[in-house]
């Protein structure tokens, strides 16, 4: 994790030409090269050099642009980087992105200083978001590369000069756990499937107990006793045993109903007997991104001692095609008592979620349930990688998710549900079947899930497009993005904490 210090503006010395300073100084400049008052003052001795470099480099302070000035005359620093920014920026994501892009400029140079003075002064929370952005940008998953390349080195330490270090430090105390939660989720998604199978995943979730999270692990025997035939059917073709992990953070009042988050944790999805083609099958190590998000979220909430009661539940299985695997045509019985005809063993995520949703609803009577799942390739066809699909039986919960999505940039787009779609998963031989045919694949998957939700407000997020294989951004360069941790942390923070 990137180590970040906060120091006051005054601690960063202009350093005249006589006193050389190695490293990089980064400052923000908006339209017309407008800087904050402190930055203007610090850089005043180099003003003409900066103006000349900006003219020569056609740098106008646009967001996304930057200007590298080597040995600027009048300044002792070896390198000054101006990063474009807009005073219009307001959302947490905007500040996180600024922090991320600034870090990217600093990285590789050893100890660096970001002079975080915006033309329009940012408050402590916004500055902490910038620090979060830097920490997220710094994340790398290279533990299996035995030969590290020089050009891939990143700085492990960053000094941020701010106007009120104490206030920012306090604000980062709340946000720093979020950086850990997101990177934890990313790592779980990035880990190879021979390393991260259900039992090992459960072990990593158990580490949350260090933060005061109560963690229970249900094994195959317990799940059999509970009648979880849908979940267990998926795992039966694997030598790796299935697990269900229940995590509880009790930061709210004793009598307060919990909110619940549920994750699909298919540690590897071969498709089972309905086996997938070879192309890109390796990506199916990320088919547990929903579960990873829930673990990362629980970490974040516990780290900042969120004042809410929260249940996290993840169904962990491996979908493999051995002699014991389930077949198309099999009929399994879910914990709810409803029976399911297996049409395609590759539609396994909904089978896992069916039992976890039912279990959580039955045991915890939550205020709401939100599940996250890399559920359908069809959601990629519909929405690409920009939005996660949102399906819900509750308008208020949907509106809140939409708002949290806009704030954090982890955006959701609601798709319709209804009786006509529901009918598409009726079966000739059982209560329902596990696929709804070629049309509206993401919707029929959601309809299937809804059959395991009674009156509880519920939302399903299909993150097949957003949870893995993510395009690089200012705050993420990793294949596993940790998508959803910042979204749901924001949801809890804005709407469910007292
Ligand atoms: N894990 C996949 C969905 C997926 C696809 C996630 C691409 C990430 C990227 C899921 O289990 C699956 O195989 N779904 C099938 C359902 C179909 C058989 C009804 C699909 O989308 O093709
Ligand atoms: Mn599948
Ligand atoms: Zn899957």
Coordinates of C-alpha atoms and ligand atoms in Angstrom, one line a residue:
X1 CA 0.0 0.0 0.0
X2 CA 1.3 3.4 -0.9
X3 CA 2.5 5.4 2.1
X4 CA 1.2 8.9 2.2
X5 CA 2.4 11.8 4.4
X6 CA 0.6 15.0 4.7
X7 CA 2.6 18.2 5.3
X8 CA 1.7 21.8 5.3
X9 CA 2.4 24.0 2.2
X10 CA 5.0 25.9 4.2
X11 CA 7.1 22.8 4.6
X12 CA 7.8 22.6 0.9
X13 CA 10.6 25.1 0.2
X14 CA 10.8 26.9 -3.0
X15 CA 14.5 26.1 -3.0
X16 CA 16.4 28.7 -5.0
X17 CA 18.7 27.7 -7.8
X18 CA 21.6 27.4 -5.3
X19 CA 20.0 24.5 -3.3
X20 CA 19.2 21.6 -5.6
X21 CA 16.3 19.3 -4.7
X22 CA 16.1 15.9 -6.3
X23 CA 12.8 14.4 -7.1
X24 CA 9.6 15.8 -8.5
X25 CA 7.4 18.6 -7.5
X26 CA 3.9 18.3 -8.8
X27 CA 1.4 21.1 -8.9
X28 CA -2.1 21.6 -10.3
X29 CA -2.8 24.2 -12.8
X30 CA -6.2 25.0 -14.3
X31 CA -7.3 27.0 -17.4
X32 CA -4.9 29.8 -18.2
X33 CA -2.3 28.2 -15.9
X34 CA -4.2 29.4 -12.9
X35 CA -2.9 27.8 -9.7
X36 CA -3.9 28.0 -6.1
X37 CA -2.5 30.8 -4.0
X38 CA 0.1 28.7 -2.2
X39 CA 1.3 27.1 -5.5
X40 CA 1.6 30.6 -7.1
X41 CA 3.8 31.7 -4.3
X42 CA 6.0 28.6 -4.2
X43 CA 6.5 28.7 -8.0
X44 CA 6.9 32.5 -8.3
X45 CA 10.7 32.4 -8.8
X46 CA 10.2 30.1 -11.8
X47 CA 7.3 32.0 -13.3
X48 CA 8.9 33.0 -16.5
X49 CA 10.4 29.5 -17.1
X50 CA 7.0 28.0 -16.5
X51 CA 5.2 30.3 -18.8
X52 CA 7.8 29.7 -21.5
X53 CA 7.6 25.9 -21.1
X54 CA 3.8 26.0 -21.2
X55 CA 3.8 28.0 -24.4
X56 CA 6.3 25.7 -26.0
X57 CA 4.4 22.6 -24.8
X58 CA 1.0 24.0 -25.6
X59 CA -0.1 23.3 -22.1
X60 CA -3.2 25.1 -21.1
X61 CA -4.2 23.4 -17.9
X62 CA -6.8 21.1 -19.5
X63 CA -7.9 18.1 -17.4
X64 CA -6.0 15.0 -18.5
X65 CA -3.0 17.0 -19.8
X66 CA 0.3 17.6 -18.0
X67 CA 3.5 19.4 -18.6
X68 CA 6.9 18.1 -17.6
X69 CA 9.6 20.8 -17.0
X70 CA 13.1 19.7 -16.4
X71 CA 15.4 21.8 -14.2
X72 CA 13.1 24.9 -14.3
X73 CA 15.1 28.0 -14.0
X74 CA 14.6 29.8 -10.7
X75 CA 13.6 26.6 -8.9
X76 CA 15.8 24.1 -7.1
X77 CA 13.8 21.1 -8.1
X78 CA 15.1 18.7 -10.8
X79 CA 11.7 18.4 -12.2
X80 CA 8.4 20.2 -12.0
X81 CA 5.2 18.6 -13.4
X82 CA 2.1 20.6 -13.9
X83 CA -1.1 18.6 -13.9
X84 CA -4.2 20.1 -15.6
X85 CA -7.3 20.4 -13.4
X86 CA -10.7 22.0 -13.6
X87 CA -12.1 24.1 -10.8
X88 CA -15.5 22.6 -11.7
X89 CA -14.5 19.3 -10.2
X90 CA -16.8 18.4 -7.3
X91 CA -17.4 14.6 -7.1
X92 CA -15.3 12.3 -5.0
X93 CA -14.3 10.6 -8.3
X94 CA -13.0 13.9 -9.7
X95 CA -10.6 14.3 -6.8
X96 CA -9.6 10.7 -6.8
X97 CA -8.7 10.9 -10.5
X98 CA -6.6 14.1 -9.9
X99 CA -4.7 12.3 -7.2
X100 CA -4.3 9.2 -9.4
X101 CA -3.0 11.2 -12.4
X102 CA -0.6 13.2 -10.2
X103 CA 0.7 10.0 -8.7
X104 CA 1.3 8.5 -12.1
X105 CA 3.5 11.5 -13.0
X106 CA 5.4 11.2 -9.7
X107 CA 5.9 7.5 -9.9
X108 CA 9.2 5.9 -10.7
X109 CA 11.0 8.9 -9.3
X110 CA 11.4 7.8 -5.7
X111 CA 10.3 10.2 -3.0
X112 CA 8.1 12.8 -4.5
X113 CA 6.0 15.7 -3.4
X114 CA 2.6 16.5 -4.7
X115 CA 1.8 20.1 -4.0
X116 CA -2.0 19.7 -3.6
X117 CA -3.2 23.2 -4.0
X118 CA -6.1 23.5 -6.3
X119 CA -7.1 26.8 -8.0
X120 CA -10.4 26.4 -6.2
X121 CA -9.4 25.3 -2.7
X122 CA -10.4 21.7 -2.0
X123 CA -11.7 20.7 1.5
X124 CA -10.2 18.0 3.6
X125 CA -12.6 15.3 2.3
X126 CA -11.9 16.1 -1.3
X127 CA -8.1 16.1 -0.6
X128 CA -8.4 12.8 1.1
X129 CA -10.2 11.5 -2.1
X130 CA -7.1 12.6 -4.0
X131 CA -4.9 10.6 -1.7
X132 CA -7.2 7.6 -2.2
X133 CA -6.8 8.1 -6.0
X134 CA -3.1 8.0 -5.6
X135 CA -3.1 4.9 -3.5
X136 CA -5.4 3.1 -6.0
X137 CA -3.2 4.2 -8.9
X138 CA -0.2 2.8 -7.1
X139 CA -1.7 -0.7 -6.9
X140 CA 0.1 -3.4 -8.9
X141 CA -0.3 -7.1 -8.9
X142 CA 3.1 -8.4 -9.7
X143 CA 3.7 -11.0 -7.0
X144 CA 4.2 -13.8 -9.5
X145 CA 6.8 -12.0 -11.6
X146 CA 10.2 -13.0 -10.4
X147 CA 12.0 -10.5 -12.6
X148 CA 10.8 -7.0 -12.0
X149 CA 11.4 -4.6 -14.8
X150 CA 12.9 -1.2 -13.9
X151 CA 10.4 0.8 -15.9
X152 CA 7.6 -0.8 -13.9
X153 CA 8.9 0.5 -10.6
X154 CA 6.5 2.7 -8.7
X155 CA 7.1 5.1 -5.8
X156 CA 6.1 3.6 -2.5
X157 CA 5.9 6.8 -0.7
X158 CA 4.3 10.1 -1.5
X159 CA 4.2 13.4 0.3
X160 CA 1.1 15.6 -0.2
X161 CA 1.4 19.2 0.7
X162 CA -2.0 20.5 1.8
X163 CA -3.3 23.6 3.6
X164 CA -4.6 21.7 6.6
X165 CA -2.6 18.5 7.2
X166 CA -4.4 17.6 10.4
X167 CA -7.8 17.8 8.9
X168 CA -6.8 15.9 5.8
X169 CA -5.1 13.2 7.9
X170 CA -8.3 12.8 9.8
X171 CA -10.3 12.5 6.6
X172 CA -7.9 10.0 5.2
X173 CA -8.3 8.0 8.4
X174 CA -11.8 7.3 7.1
X175 CA -10.9 6.9 3.4
X176 CA -7.6 4.9 3.9
X177 CA -9.5 1.7 4.8
X178 CA -11.3 2.1 1.5
X179 CA -8.1 2.1 -0.4
X180 CA -7.2 -1.2 1.4
X181 CA -10.7 -2.6 0.7
X182 CA -10.5 -1.9 -3.0
X183 CA -7.0 -3.3 -3.4
X184 CA -8.0 -6.4 -1.4
X185 CA -10.8 -6.9 -3.9
X186 CA -8.5 -6.4 -6.8
X187 CA -6.0 -8.9 -5.5
X188 CA -8.7 -11.6 -5.0
X189 CA -9.8 -11.1 -8.6
X190 CA -6.3 -11.2 -9.9
X191 CA -5.1 -14.2 -8.0
X192 CA -4.8 -17.4 -10.2
X193 CA -7.4 -20.1 -9.7
X194 CA -4.9 -22.7 -8.6
X195 CA -4.1 -20.5 -5.7
X196 CA -7.5 -19.0 -4.9
X197 CA -10.1 -21.8 -4.7
X198 CA -13.1 -21.8 -2.3
X199 CA -11.3 -22.9 0.9
X200 CA -8.4 -20.5 0.3
X201 CA -10.8 -17.7 -0.5
X202 CA -12.7 -18.4 2.8
X203 CA -9.4 -18.2 4.6
X204 CA -8.7 -14.8 3.2
X205 CA -12.1 -13.6 4.3
X206 CA -11.5 -14.9 7.8
X207 CA -8.6 -12.4 8.1
X208 CA -11.3 -9.7 8.4
X209 CA -11.8 -10.9 12.0
X210 CA -8.6 -8.9 12.8
X211 CA -10.7 -5.8 12.1
X212 CA -13.6 -7.0 14.3
X213 CA -15.7 -8.6 11.6
X214 CA -17.4 -11.8 12.7
X215 CA -16.7 -14.5 10.1
X216 CA -18.4 -17.8 9.8
X217 CA -17.5 -20.4 7.3
X218 CA -20.2 -23.0 6.3
X219 CA -18.8 -26.2 4.8
X220 CA -20.3 -28.7 2.5
X221 CA -21.8 -30.8 5.4
X222 CA -23.6 -27.8 6.9
X223 CA -24.9 -26.6 3.5
X224 CA -26.2 -30.1 2.8
X225 CA -28.0 -30.0 6.1
X226 CA -29.5 -26.6 5.1
X227 CA -30.7 -28.1 1.8
X228 CA -28.6 -25.9 -0.5
X229 CA -28.9 -28.2 -3.4
X230 CA -28.6 -25.4 -6.0
X231 CA -25.2 -24.2 -4.8
X232 CA -23.8 -27.6 -4.0
X233 CA -24.8 -28.9 -7.4
X234 CA -22.5 -26.4 -9.1
X235 CA -19.5 -27.5 -7.0
X236 CA -20.0 -31.2 -7.2
X237 CA -17.8 -31.6 -10.3
X238 CA -14.8 -30.1 -8.6
X239 CA -12.2 -31.7 -6.2
X240 CA -12.3 -28.4 -4.4
X241 CA -15.1 -28.2 -1.8
X242 CA -17.6 -25.4 -1.8
X243 CA -17.9 -22.9 1.0
X244 CA -20.3 -20.2 2.2
X245 CA -18.8 -17.4 4.1
X246 CA -20.9 -15.1 6.3
X247 CA -19.3 -11.9 7.5
X248 CA -20.9 -9.5 10.0
X249 CA -20.0 -6.0 11.0
X250 CA -22.1 -4.7 13.9
X251 CA -21.4 -1.0 14.0
X252 CA -25.0 0.1 14.4
X253 CA -27.6 -0.1 17.1
X254 CA -28.4 -3.5 18.5
X255 CA -32.1 -3.4 17.3
X256 CA -31.3 -2.1 13.9
X257 CA -31.9 -4.5 11.0
X258 CA -28.7 -5.2 9.0
X259 CA -28.1 -4.3 5.3
X260 CA -26.9 -7.3 3.3
X261 CA -24.4 -7.7 0.5
X262 CA -24.1 -11.0 -1.4
X263 CA -21.5 -12.0 -3.9
X264 CA -21.1 -14.7 -6.6
X265 CA -17.8 -16.5 -5.8
X266 CA -17.2 -18.9 -8.7
X267 CA -13.5 -19.3 -8.2
X268 CA -13.2 -20.7 -11.7
X269 CA -15.9 -21.2 -14.3
X270 CA -15.1 -23.7 -17.0
X271 CA -18.8 -23.9 -17.8
X272 CA -19.0 -27.4 -16.4
X273 CA -20.3 -30.1 -18.7
X274 CA -21.7 -27.3 -21.0
X275 CA -18.0 -26.4 -21.3
X276 CA -16.8 -23.0 -22.5
X277 CA -14.6 -22.6 -25.6
X278 CA -10.9 -22.2 -24.9
X279 CA -10.5 -18.6 -26.0
X280 CA -10.2 -16.4 -22.9
X281 CA -11.3 -19.1 -20.6
X282 CA -8.4 -18.0 -18.3
X283 CA -10.5 -14.9 -17.6
X284 CA -13.0 -17.0 -15.7
X285 CA -10.7 -16.9 -12.7
X286 CA -12.4 -13.5 -12.2
X287 CA -15.8 -15.1 -11.9
X288 CA -15.6 -14.4 -8.2
X289 CA -15.5 -10.6 -8.6
X290 CA -18.8 -10.2 -6.8
X291 CA -17.6 -12.1 -3.8
X292 CA -14.3 -10.1 -3.9
X293 CA -16.2 -6.9 -3.8
X294 CA -18.2 -8.0 -0.8
X295 CA -15.0 -8.9 1.1
X296 CA -13.3 -5.6 0.1
X297 CA -16.4 -3.7 1.2
X298 CA -16.6 -5.4 4.6
X299 CA -12.9 -4.5 5.1
X300 CA -13.6 -0.9 4.2
X301 CA -16.6 -0.6 6.5
X302 CA -14.9 -2.3 9.5
X303 CA -11.7 -0.2 9.0
X304 CA -13.6 3.0 9.4
X305 CA -15.9 1.6 12.0
X306 CA -19.0 2.3 10.0
X307 CA -22.1 3.0 12.2
X308 CA -24.2 0.4 10.5
X309 CA -25.0 -3.3 10.9
X310 CA -23.9 -5.1 7.8
X311 CA -24.0 -8.7 6.6
X312 CA -21.8 -9.9 3.8
X313 CA -22.3 -13.4 2.4
X314 CA -20.4 -15.1 -0.4
X315 CA -21.1 -18.4 -2.2
X316 CA -17.7 -20.0 -3.1
X317 CA -17.6 -22.8 -5.6
X318 CA -15.6 -24.1 -8.6
X319 CA -17.5 -25.0 -11.7
X320 CA -15.7 -28.0 -13.2
X321 CA -16.6 -30.9 -15.5
X322 CA -15.5 -34.2 -13.9
X323 CA -17.3 -37.5 -13.6
X324 CA -19.3 -36.3 -10.6
X325 CA -20.4 -33.0 -12.3
X326 CA -24.0 -32.1 -12.7
X327 CA -25.6 -32.7 -16.1
X328 CA -28.0 -30.7 -18.3
X329 CA -31.3 -32.3 -17.5
X330 CA -30.6 -32.7 -13.8
X331 CA -33.1 -31.3 -11.4
X332 CA -31.9 -29.9 -8.1
X333 CA -33.7 -28.7 -5.1
X334 CA -32.8 -25.3 -3.6
X335 CA -32.9 -24.3 0.0
X336 CA -36.2 -22.4 -0.6
X337 CA -37.8 -25.8 -1.6
X338 CA -38.2 -24.7 -5.2
X339 CA -36.8 -27.1 -7.8
X340 CA -34.6 -26.2 -10.8
X341 CA -34.0 -28.0 -14.0
X342 CA -30.4 -27.5 -15.2
X343 CA -30.5 -26.7 -18.9
X344 CA -27.0 -25.3 -19.2
X345 CA -24.3 -26.0 -16.5
X346 CA -22.6 -22.8 -17.5
X347 CA -25.5 -20.7 -16.0
X348 CA -24.1 -21.6 -12.6
X349 CA -23.9 -18.2 -10.9
X350 CA -27.6 -17.9 -10.5
X351 CA -27.7 -21.3 -8.8
X352 CA -25.1 -20.3 -6.3
X353 CA -26.9 -17.0 -5.6
X354 CA -30.3 -18.6 -5.3
X355 CA -29.3 -20.4 -2.1
X356 CA -27.3 -17.5 -0.6
X357 CA -30.0 -15.0 -1.2
X358 CA -32.6 -17.3 0.4
X359 CA -30.3 -18.0 3.3
X360 CA -29.6 -14.4 4.1
X361 CA -33.2 -13.3 3.7
X362 CA -34.3 -16.1 6.0
X363 CA -31.7 -15.8 8.7
X364 CA -31.1 -12.0 8.9
X365 CA -34.3 -10.4 7.7
X366 CA -32.2 -7.6 6.2
X367 CA -33.3 -4.0 5.4
X368 CA -32.3 -4.7 1.8
X369 CA -30.1 -7.2 -0.1
X370 CA -27.8 -6.2 -2.9
X371 CA -26.1 -9.0 -4.8
X372 CA -23.1 -8.6 -7.1
X373 CA -22.3 -11.1 -9.8
X374 CA -20.3 -11.6 -13.0
X375 CA -23.5 -13.2 -14.1
X376 CA -24.0 -12.9 -17.9
X377 CA -22.0 -12.2 -21.0
X378 CA -25.2 -10.6 -22.3
X379 CA -24.7 -7.6 -20.0
X380 CA -21.4 -6.9 -21.8
X381 CA -23.4 -6.9 -25.1
X382 CA -25.9 -4.5 -23.6
X383 CA -23.8 -2.1 -21.6
X384 CA -20.1 -2.7 -22.3
X385 CA -17.7 -1.9 -19.5
X386 CA -19.1 1.5 -18.7
X387 CA -22.1 0.6 -16.5
X388 CA -23.0 -2.4 -14.4
X389 CA -26.6 -3.7 -15.0
X390 CA -29.0 -2.9 -12.2
X391 CA -32.1 -5.0 -11.6
X392 CA -34.3 -4.3 -8.7
X393 CA -37.8 -4.7 -7.1
X394 CA -37.3 -1.3 -5.3
X395 CA -37.3 2.2 -6.8
X396 CA -35.8 3.9 -3.8
X397 CA -32.9 1.5 -3.5
X398 CA -32.3 1.8 -7.2
X399 CA -32.2 5.6 -7.0
X400 CA -29.7 5.5 -4.2
X401 CA -27.5 3.2 -6.1
X402 CA -27.7 5.4 -9.1
X403 CA -26.7 8.4 -7.1
X404 CA -23.8 6.6 -5.4
X405 CA -22.7 5.5 -8.8
X406 CA -22.6 9.0 -10.2
X407 CA -20.5 10.2 -7.2
X408 CA -18.0 7.4 -7.4
X409 CA -17.9 6.7 -11.2
X410 CA -19.0 3.1 -10.5
X411 CA -22.1 3.6 -12.5
X412 CA -25.2 1.5 -12.8
X413 CA -27.9 1.3 -15.4
X414 CA -31.3 -0.1 -14.5
X415 CA -32.9 -2.6 -16.9
X416 CA -36.5 -3.7 -16.9
X417 CA -38.0 -6.8 -15.2
X418 CA -41.5 -8.2 -15.4
X419 CA -44.0 -11.0 -15.7
X420 CA -43.3 -11.7 -19.3
X421 CA -39.5 -12.2 -18.7
X422 CA -40.3 -14.2 -15.5
X423 CA -42.3 -16.7 -17.6
X424 CA -39.2 -17.4 -19.7
X425 CA -37.6 -19.4 -16.9
X426 CA -40.6 -21.7 -16.3
X427 CA -39.7 -25.3 -16.8
X428 CA -41.5 -28.3 -18.3
X429 CA -40.2 -30.6 -15.6
X430 CA -39.4 -28.5 -12.5
X431 CA -40.4 -25.2 -10.9
X432 CA -38.0 -23.3 -13.1
X433 CA -35.0 -23.8 -15.4
X434 CA -31.7 -22.1 -15.1
X435 CA -31.6 -20.4 -18.5
X436 CA -34.3 -18.3 -20.3
X437 CA -33.2 -18.8 -23.9
X438 CA -31.3 -16.5 -26.3
X439 CA -33.3 -13.3 -25.7
X440 CA -32.8 -10.9 -22.8
X441 CA -30.2 -13.1 -21.2
X442 CA -29.3 -10.7 -18.4
X443 CA -32.9 -10.0 -17.6
X444 CA -34.0 -13.6 -17.4
X445 CA -31.0 -14.3 -15.1
X446 CA -32.3 -11.5 -12.8
X447 CA -35.8 -12.9 -13.0
X448 CA -34.4 -16.2 -11.9
X449 CA -32.8 -14.6 -8.9
X450 CA -35.9 -12.8 -7.9
X451 CA -37.7 -16.1 -7.4
X452 CA -35.5 -16.4 -4.3
X453 CA -36.4 -13.0 -2.9
X454 CA -39.7 -12.4 -1.2
X455 CA -40.7 -9.0 0.0
X456 CA -37.2 -7.8 0.9
X457 CA -36.0 -4.8 -1.1
X458 CA -33.4 -6.2 -3.4
X459 CA -31.0 -5.1 -6.1
X460 CA -28.9 -7.3 -8.4
X461 CA -25.8 -5.8 -10.0
X462 CA -24.5 -7.7 -13.1
X463 CA -20.8 -6.9 -13.1
X464 CA -19.6 -9.2 -15.8
X465 CA -18.5 -6.1 -17.8
X466 CA -17.1 -4.0 -14.9
X467 CA -15.6 -6.5 -12.5
X468 CA -12.7 -7.7 -14.6
X469 CA -10.7 -6.9 -17.7
X470 CA -11.2 -3.3 -16.8
X471 CA -9.9 -0.5 -19.1
X472 CA -7.0 1.4 -17.4
X473 CA -8.0 4.7 -15.8
X474 CA -6.5 7.4 -13.6
X475 CA -7.2 5.3 -10.5
X476 CA -6.9 1.8 -11.8
X477 CA -4.3 0.0 -13.9
X478 CA -5.3 -3.5 -12.7
X479 CA -7.2 -6.3 -14.5
X480 CA -9.4 -6.8 -11.5
X481 CA -10.8 -3.4 -10.8
X482 CA -12.3 -3.9 -7.3
X483 CA -15.5 -2.6 -8.9
X484 CA -18.3 -1.9 -6.4
X485 CA -16.3 -1.4 -3.2
X486 CA -16.3 2.4 -3.6
X487 CA -19.9 2.4 -4.8
X488 CA -21.3 0.4 -1.9
X489 CA -19.1 2.1 0.7
X490 CA -20.6 5.4 -0.6
X491 CA -24.1 4.0 -0.5
X492 CA -23.7 2.9 3.2
X493 CA -22.0 6.1 4.1
X494 CA -24.6 8.4 2.5
X495 CA -27.8 6.6 3.3
X496 CA -27.5 4.0 6.0
X497 CA -25.2 5.4 8.8
X498 CA -26.4 7.5 11.6
Ligands
LIG1 N1 -19.4 -16.3 -15.6 C1 -20.2 -16.3 -16.8 C2 -20.5 -14.9 -17.3 C3 -19.4 -14.0 -17.8 C4 -19.1 -14.0 -19.1 C5 -18.7 -13.3 -16.9 C6 -18.1 -13.1 -19.6 C7 -17.6 -12.5 -17.4 C8 -17.3 -12.4 -18.7 C9 -21.5 -17.0 -16.5 O1 -21.4 -18.0 -15.5 C10 -22.0 -17.6 -17.7 O2 -21.3 -18.5 -18.2 N2 -23.1 -17.2 -18.2 C11 -23.7 -17.7 -19.4 C12 -25.1 -17.9 -19.2 C13 -25.8 -18.7 -20.3 C14 -25.3 -20.1 -20.3 C15 -27.3 -18.7 -20.1 C16 -23.4 -16.7 -20.5 O3 -23.5 -15.5 -20.3 O4 -23.2 -17.1 -21.7
LIG2 MN1 -20.9 -19.9 -16.4
LIG3 ZN1 -19.9 -17.8 -14.1

